[in-house]
mmCIF file of N, CA and C in Angstrom:
data_model
loop_
_atom_site.group_PDB
_atom_site.id
_atom_site.type_symbol
_atom_site.label_atom_id
_atom_site.label_comp_id
_atom_site.label_asym_id
_atom_site.label_seq_id
_atom_site.Cartn_x
_atom_site.Cartn_y
_atom_site.Cartn_z
ATOM 1 N N ALA A 22 22.027 12.305 -35.150
ATOM 2 C CA ALA A 22 21.657 12.048 -37.039
ATOM 3 C C ALA A 22 20.526 12.685 -37.190
ATOM 4 N N GLY A 23 20.414 14.105 -37.700
ATOM 5 C CA GLY A 23 19.357 14.399 -38.183
ATOM 6 C C GLY A 23 18.475 14.270 -39.510
ATOM 7 N N LEU A 24 17.703 14.664 -39.598
ATOM 8 C CA LEU A 24 16.519 13.833 -41.512
ATOM 9 C C LEU A 24 17.252 15.137 -42.160
ATOM 10 N N GLU A 25 17.540 14.764 -43.080
ATOM 11 C CA GLU A 25 18.301 15.847 -43.933
ATOM 12 C C GLU A 25 17.267 15.910 -45.445
ATOM 13 N N GLY A 26 16.030 14.844 -45.280
ATOM 14 C CA GLY A 26 14.861 15.620 -46.543
ATOM 15 C C GLY A 26 15.298 14.927 -47.962
ATOM 16 N N PHE A 27 16.448 13.944 -47.420
ATOM 17 C CA PHE A 27 16.873 13.349 -48.938
ATOM 18 C C PHE A 27 15.472 12.294 -49.392
ATOM 19 N N GLU A 28 15.908 12.380 -51.071
ATOM 20 C CA GLU A 28 14.604 10.954 -51.555
ATOM 21 C C GLU A 28 15.189 9.536 -50.566
ATOM 22 N N ASP A 29 14.218 8.490 -51.080
ATOM 23 C CA ASP A 29 14.478 7.039 -50.954
ATOM 24 C C ASP A 29 15.449 6.773 -51.627
ATOM 25 N N PRO A 30 16.400 5.734 -50.872
ATOM 26 C CA PRO A 30 16.296 5.364 -49.552
ATOM 27 C C PRO A 30 17.289 6.038 -48.553
ATOM 28 N N PHE A 31 17.438 7.027 -49.102
ATOM 29 C CA PHE A 31 18.522 8.067 -47.977
ATOM 30 C C PHE A 31 17.314 8.755 -46.989
ATOM 31 N N ASN A 32 16.192 8.933 -47.437
ATOM 32 C CA ASN A 32 15.773 9.591 -46.374
ATOM 33 C C ASN A 32 15.564 8.645 -45.275
ATOM 34 N N ARG A 33 15.825 7.263 -44.872
ATOM 35 C CA ARG A 33 15.748 6.185 -43.872
ATOM 36 C C ARG A 33 17.123 6.488 -43.377
ATOM 37 N N LYS A 34 18.121 6.658 -43.663
ATOM 38 C CA LYS A 34 19.598 6.726 -43.173
ATOM 39 C C LYS A 34 19.528 6.537 -41.706
ATOM 40 N N PRO A 35 19.177 8.072 -41.238
ATOM 41 C CA PRO A 35 19.297 8.192 -39.978
ATOM 42 C C PRO A 35 18.953 7.042 -38.600
ATOM 43 N N TYR A 36 18.050 6.633 -39.565
ATOM 44 C CA TYR A 36 16.872 5.255 -38.844
ATOM 45 C C TYR A 36 18.102 4.460 -38.034
ATOM 46 N N PRO A 37 17.545 3.796 -36.758
ATOM 47 C CA PRO A 37 18.954 3.118 -35.900
ATOM 48 C C PRO A 37 18.831 1.589 -36.415
ATOM 49 N N TRP A 38 19.104 0.962 -37.705
ATOM 50 C CA TRP A 38 18.413 -0.036 -37.789
ATOM 51 C C TRP A 38 19.360 -1.131 -37.093
ATOM 52 N N GLY A 39 18.401 -2.090 -36.680
ATOM 53 C CA GLY A 39 19.165 -3.245 -35.939
ATOM 54 C C GLY A 39 19.386 -2.813 -34.203
ATOM 55 N N ASN A 40 19.122 -1.521 -34.071
ATOM 56 C CA ASN A 40 19.485 -0.747 -32.539
ATOM 57 C C ASN A 40 18.256 -0.282 -32.309
ATOM 58 N N GLU A 41 16.978 -0.461 -32.558
ATOM 59 C CA GLU A 41 15.974 0.068 -32.377
ATOM 60 C C GLU A 41 15.720 0.392 -30.019
ATOM 61 N N ASP A 42 15.267 1.515 -30.382
ATOM 62 C CA ASP A 42 14.867 1.301 -28.472
ATOM 63 C C ASP A 42 13.242 0.778 -28.361
ATOM 64 N N ALA A 43 13.475 -0.140 -27.788
ATOM 65 C CA ALA A 43 12.459 -1.443 -27.638
ATOM 66 C C ALA A 43 11.544 -0.725 -27.347
ATOM 67 N N GLU A 44 11.795 -0.197 -25.827
ATOM 68 C CA GLU A 44 10.399 0.365 -25.632
ATOM 69 C C GLU A 44 10.035 1.623 -25.897
ATOM 70 N N LEU A 45 10.571 2.380 -26.954
ATOM 71 C CA LEU A 45 10.215 3.521 -27.118
ATOM 72 C C LEU A 45 9.327 2.941 -28.438
ATOM 73 N N LEU A 46 9.720 1.660 -29.345
ATOM 74 C CA LEU A 46 8.787 1.027 -30.188
ATOM 75 C C LEU A 46 7.784 0.477 -29.613
ATOM 76 N N HIS A 47 8.037 -0.370 -28.511
ATOM 77 C CA HIS A 47 6.624 -0.756 -27.842
ATOM 78 C C HIS A 47 5.400 0.353 -27.807
ATOM 79 N N TRP A 48 6.273 1.807 -26.525
ATOM 80 C CA TRP A 48 5.176 2.661 -26.564
ATOM 81 C C TRP A 48 4.197 3.181 -28.092
ATOM 82 N N TYR A 49 4.584 3.558 -29.026
ATOM 83 C CA TYR A 49 4.166 3.841 -30.118
ATOM 84 C C TYR A 49 3.432 2.738 -31.299
ATOM 85 N N THR A 50 4.111 1.492 -30.453
ATOM 86 C CA THR A 50 3.105 -0.038 -31.108
ATOM 87 C C THR A 50 1.972 0.472 -30.470
ATOM 88 N N LYS A 51 1.830 0.743 -29.331
ATOM 89 C CA LYS A 51 0.804 0.384 -28.294
ATOM 90 C C LYS A 51 -0.040 1.781 -28.595
ATOM 91 N N LEU A 52 0.512 2.842 -29.187
ATOM 92 C CA LEU A 52 -0.487 4.077 -29.023
ATOM 93 C C LEU A 52 -1.310 4.330 -30.770
ATOM 94 N N GLY A 53 -0.140 3.204 -31.922
ATOM 95 C CA GLY A 53 -1.086 3.658 -32.796
ATOM 96 C C GLY A 53 -2.168 2.134 -32.715
ATOM 97 N N LYS A 54 -2.246 0.965 -31.701
ATOM 98 C CA LYS A 54 -3.229 -0.008 -31.774
ATOM 99 C C LYS A 54 -4.591 0.673 -31.061
ATOM 100 N N ILE A 55 -4.079 1.820 -30.099
ATOM 101 C CA ILE A 55 -5.692 2.292 -29.411
ATOM 102 C C ILE A 55 -6.184 3.373 -30.301
ATOM 103 N N ARG A 56 -5.203 4.132 -30.804
ATOM 104 C CA ARG A 56 -5.669 4.828 -31.911
ATOM 105 C C ARG A 56 -6.647 3.960 -33.293
ATOM 106 N N LYS A 57 -6.313 2.977 -33.272
ATOM 107 C CA LYS A 57 -6.871 2.534 -34.459
ATOM 108 C C LYS A 57 -8.686 1.529 -33.880
ATOM 109 N N ARG A 58 -7.999 1.406 -32.744
ATOM 110 C CA ARG A 58 -9.907 0.647 -32.054
ATOM 111 C C ARG A 58 -10.488 1.654 -31.335
ATOM 112 N N HIS A 59 -10.139 3.184 -31.281
ATOM 113 C CA HIS A 59 -10.898 4.634 -31.529
ATOM 114 C C HIS A 59 -11.262 5.205 -32.090
ATOM 115 N N PRO A 60 -12.570 5.118 -32.924
ATOM 116 C CA PRO A 60 -12.879 6.293 -34.268
ATOM 117 C C PRO A 60 -12.543 8.090 -33.440
ATOM 118 N N ALA A 61 -12.612 8.130 -32.264
ATOM 119 C CA ALA A 61 -13.129 9.809 -31.870
ATOM 120 C C ALA A 61 -11.047 10.096 -32.069
ATOM 121 N N LEU A 62 -10.352 8.968 -31.849
ATOM 122 C CA LEU A 62 -8.825 9.760 -31.732
ATOM 123 C C LEU A 62 -8.520 10.191 -33.124
ATOM 124 N N ARG A 63 -9.259 9.060 -34.601
ATOM 125 C CA ARG A 63 -9.277 9.604 -35.612
ATOM 126 C C ARG A 63 -9.757 10.444 -36.379
ATOM 127 N N ARG A 64 -10.942 10.558 -36.102
ATOM 128 C CA ARG A 64 -11.729 11.552 -36.657
ATOM 129 C C ARG A 64 -12.792 12.362 -35.656
ATOM 130 N N GLY A 65 -12.490 12.219 -34.490
ATOM 131 C CA GLY A 65 -13.656 13.340 -33.353
ATOM 132 C C GLY A 65 -13.033 14.623 -33.539
ATOM 133 N N ASP A 66 -14.311 15.250 -33.073
ATOM 134 C CA ASP A 66 -14.259 16.463 -32.786
ATOM 135 C C ASP A 66 -13.141 16.950 -31.577
ATOM 136 N N LEU A 67 -12.599 18.246 -31.665
ATOM 137 C CA LEU A 67 -11.274 18.829 -30.717
ATOM 138 C C LEU A 67 -12.159 19.158 -30.023
ATOM 139 N N GLN A 68 -12.159 19.422 -28.839
ATOM 140 C CA GLN A 68 -12.430 20.508 -27.488
ATOM 141 C C GLN A 68 -11.210 20.573 -26.385
ATOM 142 N N TRP A 69 -10.605 21.878 -26.493
ATOM 143 C CA TRP A 69 -9.941 22.211 -24.991
ATOM 144 C C TRP A 69 -10.606 22.124 -23.974
ATOM 145 N N ILE A 70 -9.640 21.395 -23.059
ATOM 146 C CA ILE A 70 -9.877 21.765 -21.580
ATOM 147 C C ILE A 70 -9.162 22.094 -20.913
ATOM 148 N N SER A 71 -7.531 21.828 -20.761
ATOM 149 C CA SER A 71 -6.746 22.989 -20.280
ATOM 150 C C SER A 71 -5.484 22.802 -20.972
ATOM 151 N N THR A 72 -5.087 24.273 -20.759
ATOM 152 C CA THR A 72 -3.923 24.628 -21.475
ATOM 153 C C THR A 72 -2.807 25.772 -20.992
ATOM 154 N N ASP A 73 -3.031 25.576 -19.393
ATOM 155 C CA ASP A 73 -2.495 26.114 -18.931
ATOM 156 C C ASP A 73 -1.259 25.625 -18.096
ATOM 157 N N GLY A 74 -0.365 26.253 -18.135
ATOM 158 C CA GLY A 74 1.036 25.840 -17.638
ATOM 159 C C GLY A 74 1.704 24.578 -18.122
ATOM 160 N N PRO A 75 1.810 23.222 -17.225
ATOM 161 C CA PRO A 75 2.797 22.132 -17.632
ATOM 162 C C PRO A 75 1.983 20.854 -18.342
ATOM 163 N N VAL A 76 0.140 20.738 -18.074
ATOM 164 C CA VAL A 76 -0.622 20.391 -18.414
ATOM 165 C C VAL A 76 -1.406 20.763 -19.600
ATOM 166 N N LEU A 77 -1.712 19.967 -20.052
ATOM 167 C CA LEU A 77 -2.529 19.752 -21.623
ATOM 168 C C LEU A 77 -3.363 19.232 -21.415
ATOM 169 N N ALA A 78 -4.954 19.533 -21.548
ATOM 170 C CA ALA A 78 -6.020 18.019 -21.952
ATOM 171 C C ALA A 78 -6.854 18.411 -22.720
ATOM 172 N N TYR A 79 -7.339 18.123 -23.753
ATOM 173 C CA TYR A 79 -8.400 18.136 -24.891
ATOM 174 C C TYR A 79 -9.253 16.594 -24.563
ATOM 175 N N ARG A 80 -10.066 16.883 -25.235
ATOM 176 C CA ARG A 80 -11.487 15.708 -25.204
ATOM 177 C C ARG A 80 -11.427 15.564 -26.993
ATOM 178 N N ARG A 81 -11.936 14.688 -27.383
ATOM 179 C CA ARG A 81 -12.019 13.892 -28.332
ATOM 180 C C ARG A 81 -13.226 13.555 -28.696
ATOM 181 N N THR A 82 -14.428 13.671 -29.573
ATOM 182 C CA THR A 82 -15.749 13.200 -29.235
ATOM 183 C C THR A 82 -15.925 12.972 -30.719
ATOM 184 N N ASP A 83 -16.761 11.847 -31.293
ATOM 185 C CA ASP A 83 -17.294 11.288 -32.233
ATOM 186 C C ASP A 83 -19.115 10.685 -32.009
ATOM 187 N N PRO A 84 -19.794 10.482 -32.748
ATOM 188 C CA PRO A 84 -21.009 9.760 -32.053
ATOM 189 C C PRO A 84 -21.023 8.634 -31.236
ATOM 190 N N THR A 85 -19.781 8.100 -31.196
ATOM 191 C CA THR A 85 -19.658 6.626 -30.385
ATOM 192 C C THR A 85 -19.236 7.120 -29.201
ATOM 193 N N GLU A 86 -18.152 7.571 -28.728
ATOM 194 C CA GLU A 86 -17.442 7.898 -28.005
ATOM 195 C C GLU A 86 -16.831 8.963 -27.712
ATOM 196 N N HIS A 87 -16.515 8.952 -26.333
ATOM 197 C CA HIS A 87 -15.950 10.670 -26.382
ATOM 198 C C HIS A 87 -14.495 9.726 -25.094
ATOM 199 N N LEU A 88 -13.271 10.391 -25.581
ATOM 200 C CA LEU A 88 -12.256 10.106 -24.879
ATOM 201 C C LEU A 88 -11.538 11.637 -24.227
ATOM 202 N N VAL A 89 -10.272 11.886 -23.456
ATOM 203 C CA VAL A 89 -9.529 13.048 -23.210
ATOM 204 C C VAL A 89 -8.072 12.416 -22.966
ATOM 205 N N VAL A 90 -7.718 13.247 -23.294
ATOM 206 C CA VAL A 90 -6.046 13.130 -23.412
ATOM 207 C C VAL A 90 -5.520 14.154 -22.380
ATOM 208 N N VAL A 91 -4.377 13.846 -21.784
ATOM 209 C CA VAL A 91 -4.045 14.487 -20.479
ATOM 210 C C VAL A 91 -2.699 14.693 -20.527
ATOM 211 N N THR A 92 -1.907 15.368 -20.733
ATOM 212 C CA THR A 92 -0.319 15.066 -20.822
ATOM 213 C C THR A 92 0.274 16.293 -19.542
ATOM 214 N N ASN A 93 1.265 16.218 -19.411
ATOM 215 C CA ASN A 93 2.079 16.594 -18.119
ATOM 216 C C ASN A 93 3.938 16.629 -18.597
ATOM 217 N N ALA A 94 3.647 18.045 -19.221
ATOM 218 C CA ALA A 94 5.328 18.303 -19.259
ATOM 219 C C ALA A 94 6.218 18.457 -17.947
ATOM 220 N N ALA A 95 5.964 18.803 -16.781
ATOM 221 C CA ALA A 95 6.597 18.933 -15.980
ATOM 222 C C ALA A 95 7.575 17.806 -15.486
ATOM 223 N N THR A 96 8.209 18.019 -14.703
ATOM 224 C CA THR A 96 9.001 16.745 -14.178
ATOM 225 C C THR A 96 8.737 16.561 -12.718
ATOM 226 N N THR A 97 7.366 16.707 -12.496
ATOM 227 C CA THR A 97 6.760 16.275 -10.686
ATOM 228 C C THR A 97 5.404 16.238 -11.627
ATOM 229 N N PRO A 98 4.815 15.566 -10.899
ATOM 230 C CA PRO A 98 3.357 14.816 -11.136
ATOM 231 C C PRO A 98 2.465 16.425 -10.962
ATOM 232 N N GLN A 99 1.464 16.370 -11.734
ATOM 233 C CA GLN A 99 0.627 17.432 -11.436
ATOM 234 C C GLN A 99 -0.740 16.823 -11.555
ATOM 235 N N GLN A 100 -2.094 17.648 -10.901
ATOM 236 C CA GLN A 100 -3.013 16.975 -10.693
ATOM 237 C C GLN A 100 -4.145 18.047 -11.521
ATOM 238 N N LEU A 101 -5.068 17.685 -12.229
ATOM 239 C CA LEU A 101 -6.122 18.150 -12.624
ATOM 240 C C LEU A 101 -7.696 17.427 -12.571
ATOM 241 N N THR A 102 -8.050 18.926 -12.363
ATOM 242 C CA THR A 102 -10.240 18.323 -12.051
ATOM 243 C C THR A 102 -10.313 18.647 -13.462
ATOM 244 N N ILE A 103 -11.239 17.871 -13.633
ATOM 245 C CA ILE A 103 -12.126 18.204 -15.333
ATOM 246 C C ILE A 103 -13.684 17.938 -15.337
ATOM 247 N N PRO A 104 -14.505 18.712 -15.711
ATOM 248 C CA PRO A 104 -15.676 17.970 -15.944
ATOM 249 C C PRO A 104 -15.807 16.370 -16.447
ATOM 250 N N TRP A 105 -16.627 16.016 -15.558
ATOM 251 C CA TRP A 105 -16.625 14.379 -16.321
ATOM 252 C C TRP A 105 -17.990 13.625 -15.478
ATOM 253 N N GLU A 106 -18.935 13.728 -17.051
ATOM 254 C CA GLU A 106 -20.778 12.766 -16.862
ATOM 255 C C GLU A 106 -20.807 11.387 -16.048
ATOM 256 N N ALA A 107 -19.752 10.661 -16.621
ATOM 257 C CA ALA A 107 -19.635 9.426 -16.186
ATOM 258 C C ALA A 107 -19.582 9.018 -14.306
ATOM 259 N N LEU A 108 -19.557 8.068 -14.288
ATOM 260 C CA LEU A 108 -19.224 7.681 -12.428
ATOM 261 C C LEU A 108 -17.823 7.273 -12.535
ATOM 262 N N GLY A 109 -17.072 7.197 -13.138
ATOM 263 C CA GLY A 109 -15.319 7.020 -13.298
ATOM 264 C C GLY A 109 -15.226 7.198 -14.782
ATOM 265 N N ALA A 110 -13.525 6.608 -15.222
ATOM 266 C CA ALA A 110 -12.933 7.094 -16.021
ATOM 267 C C ALA A 110 -11.769 5.669 -16.204
ATOM 268 N N TYR A 111 -11.252 5.402 -16.866
ATOM 269 C CA TYR A 111 -10.505 4.294 -17.606
ATOM 270 C C TYR A 111 -9.029 4.263 -18.338
ATOM 271 N N ASP A 112 -8.439 4.884 -17.644
ATOM 272 C CA ASP A 112 -6.630 4.986 -18.517
ATOM 273 C C ASP A 112 -6.406 3.897 -19.647
ATOM 274 N N LEU A 113 -6.452 3.839 -20.970
ATOM 275 C CA LEU A 113 -6.091 3.146 -21.878
ATOM 276 C C LEU A 113 -4.793 2.819 -21.820
ATOM 277 N N LEU A 114 -4.046 3.812 -20.759
ATOM 278 C CA LEU A 114 -2.389 3.634 -21.614
ATOM 279 C C LEU A 114 -1.877 2.760 -19.784
ATOM 280 N N SER A 115 -2.554 3.427 -18.385
ATOM 281 C CA SER A 115 -1.944 2.083 -17.451
ATOM 282 C C SER A 115 -2.846 1.470 -16.746
ATOM 283 N N ARG A 116 -4.020 1.191 -17.771
ATOM 284 C CA ARG A 116 -5.254 0.883 -17.261
ATOM 285 C C ARG A 116 -5.767 1.162 -15.665
ATOM 286 N N LYS A 117 -5.102 1.964 -15.087
ATOM 287 C CA LYS A 117 -6.215 2.098 -13.687
ATOM 288 C C LYS A 117 -7.524 2.604 -14.058
ATOM 289 N N LYS A 118 -8.200 2.902 -12.844
ATOM 290 C CA LYS A 118 -9.428 3.529 -12.755
ATOM 291 C C LYS A 118 -9.715 4.449 -12.021
ATOM 292 N N PHE A 119 -10.326 5.390 -12.414
ATOM 293 C CA PHE A 119 -10.392 6.389 -11.521
ATOM 294 C C PHE A 119 -11.868 7.064 -11.805
ATOM 295 N N PHE A 120 -12.673 7.445 -10.138
ATOM 296 C CA PHE A 120 -13.983 7.369 -10.103
ATOM 297 C C PHE A 120 -14.194 9.157 -9.736
ATOM 298 N N SER A 121 -14.987 9.415 -10.732
ATOM 299 C CA SER A 121 -15.612 10.861 -10.712
ATOM 300 C C SER A 121 -16.229 11.237 -9.058
ATOM 301 N N TRP A 122 -17.048 12.600 -8.576
ATOM 302 C CA TRP A 122 -17.488 12.971 -7.561
ATOM 303 C C TRP A 122 -17.785 14.154 -8.221
ATOM 304 N N ASN A 123 -19.411 14.227 -7.968
ATOM 305 C CA ASN A 123 -19.906 15.486 -8.347
ATOM 306 C C ASN A 123 -20.056 15.721 -9.801
ATOM 307 N N ASN A 124 -19.799 15.356 -11.500
ATOM 308 C CA ASN A 124 -19.455 14.742 -11.984
ATOM 309 C C ASN A 124 -18.404 16.088 -12.512
ATOM 310 N N GLN A 125 -16.898 15.785 -11.498
ATOM 311 C CA GLN A 125 -15.544 15.801 -11.548
ATOM 312 C C GLN A 125 -14.848 14.648 -11.356
ATOM 313 N N LEU A 126 -13.645 14.657 -12.124
ATOM 314 C CA LEU A 126 -13.001 13.864 -12.494
ATOM 315 C C LEU A 126 -11.546 14.560 -11.720
ATOM 316 N N THR A 127 -11.072 14.117 -11.214
ATOM 317 C CA THR A 127 -9.510 14.758 -10.763
ATOM 318 C C THR A 127 -8.430 13.586 -11.466
ATOM 319 N N VAL A 128 -7.983 14.102 -11.176
ATOM 320 C CA VAL A 128 -6.525 12.773 -11.870
ATOM 321 C C VAL A 128 -5.224 13.473 -11.358
ATOM 322 N N THR A 129 -4.171 12.027 -11.094
ATOM 323 C CA THR A 129 -3.045 12.629 -11.264
ATOM 324 C C THR A 129 -2.035 12.544 -12.235
ATOM 325 N N ILE A 130 -1.500 13.167 -13.146
ATOM 326 C CA ILE A 130 -0.410 13.264 -13.971
ATOM 327 C C ILE A 130 0.773 12.886 -13.793
ATOM 328 N N PRO A 131 1.387 11.543 -13.854
ATOM 329 C CA PRO A 131 3.015 11.459 -13.628
ATOM 330 C C PRO A 131 3.720 12.247 -14.597
ATOM 331 N N ALA A 132 5.137 12.866 -13.971
ATOM 332 C CA ALA A 132 5.917 13.446 -14.273
ATOM 333 C C ALA A 132 6.056 13.084 -16.238
ATOM 334 N N HIS A 133 6.323 13.889 -16.512
ATOM 335 C CA HIS A 133 6.393 13.715 -17.740
ATOM 336 C C HIS A 133 5.487 12.482 -18.635
ATOM 337 N N GLY A 134 4.490 12.372 -18.188
ATOM 338 C CA GLY A 134 3.626 11.689 -18.176
ATOM 339 C C GLY A 134 2.037 11.807 -19.130
ATOM 340 N N CYS A 135 1.451 11.220 -19.575
ATOM 341 C CA CYS A 135 0.094 11.119 -19.954
ATOM 342 C C CYS A 135 -1.139 9.931 -19.921
ATOM 343 N N LEU A 136 -2.565 11.005 -19.735
ATOM 344 C CA LEU A 136 -3.489 9.595 -19.922
ATOM 345 C C LEU A 136 -4.361 9.697 -20.653
ATOM 346 N N LEU A 137 -5.343 8.805 -20.822
ATOM 347 C CA LEU A 137 -5.730 8.670 -22.008
ATOM 348 C C LEU A 137 -7.239 7.997 -21.426
ATOM 349 N N LEU A 138 -7.978 8.945 -21.413
ATOM 350 C CA LEU A 138 -8.955 8.364 -19.888
ATOM 351 C C LEU A 138 -10.336 8.143 -21.228
ATOM 352 N N ILE A 139 -11.126 7.138 -20.808
ATOM 353 C CA ILE A 139 -12.115 6.852 -21.708
ATOM 354 C C ILE A 139 -13.723 6.579 -20.580
#
């Protein structure tokens, strides 16, 4: 069912009340909590890193932190190397650690996946 754009309460009619996708709800709850804890995701400047092919990467920065968001729209894992001044990075989504070399960070993004690096 599509959203018809009606006024309240009819604008919520297509929502699957009582039959929510628990995995999807958990995912968006997790993203919301991360966004709340990291001001750069709410107010930070945006710098594009990669816009080629199925991989999209951008940096969000504010005076206190910088984060890099990397997404993969492909059906296969993709690799990306980005400039990275710190010794390593931490993915806020999977909790995996990555190590940089010569100010470069190489990551593998899962198929239809994403990383949120700090």
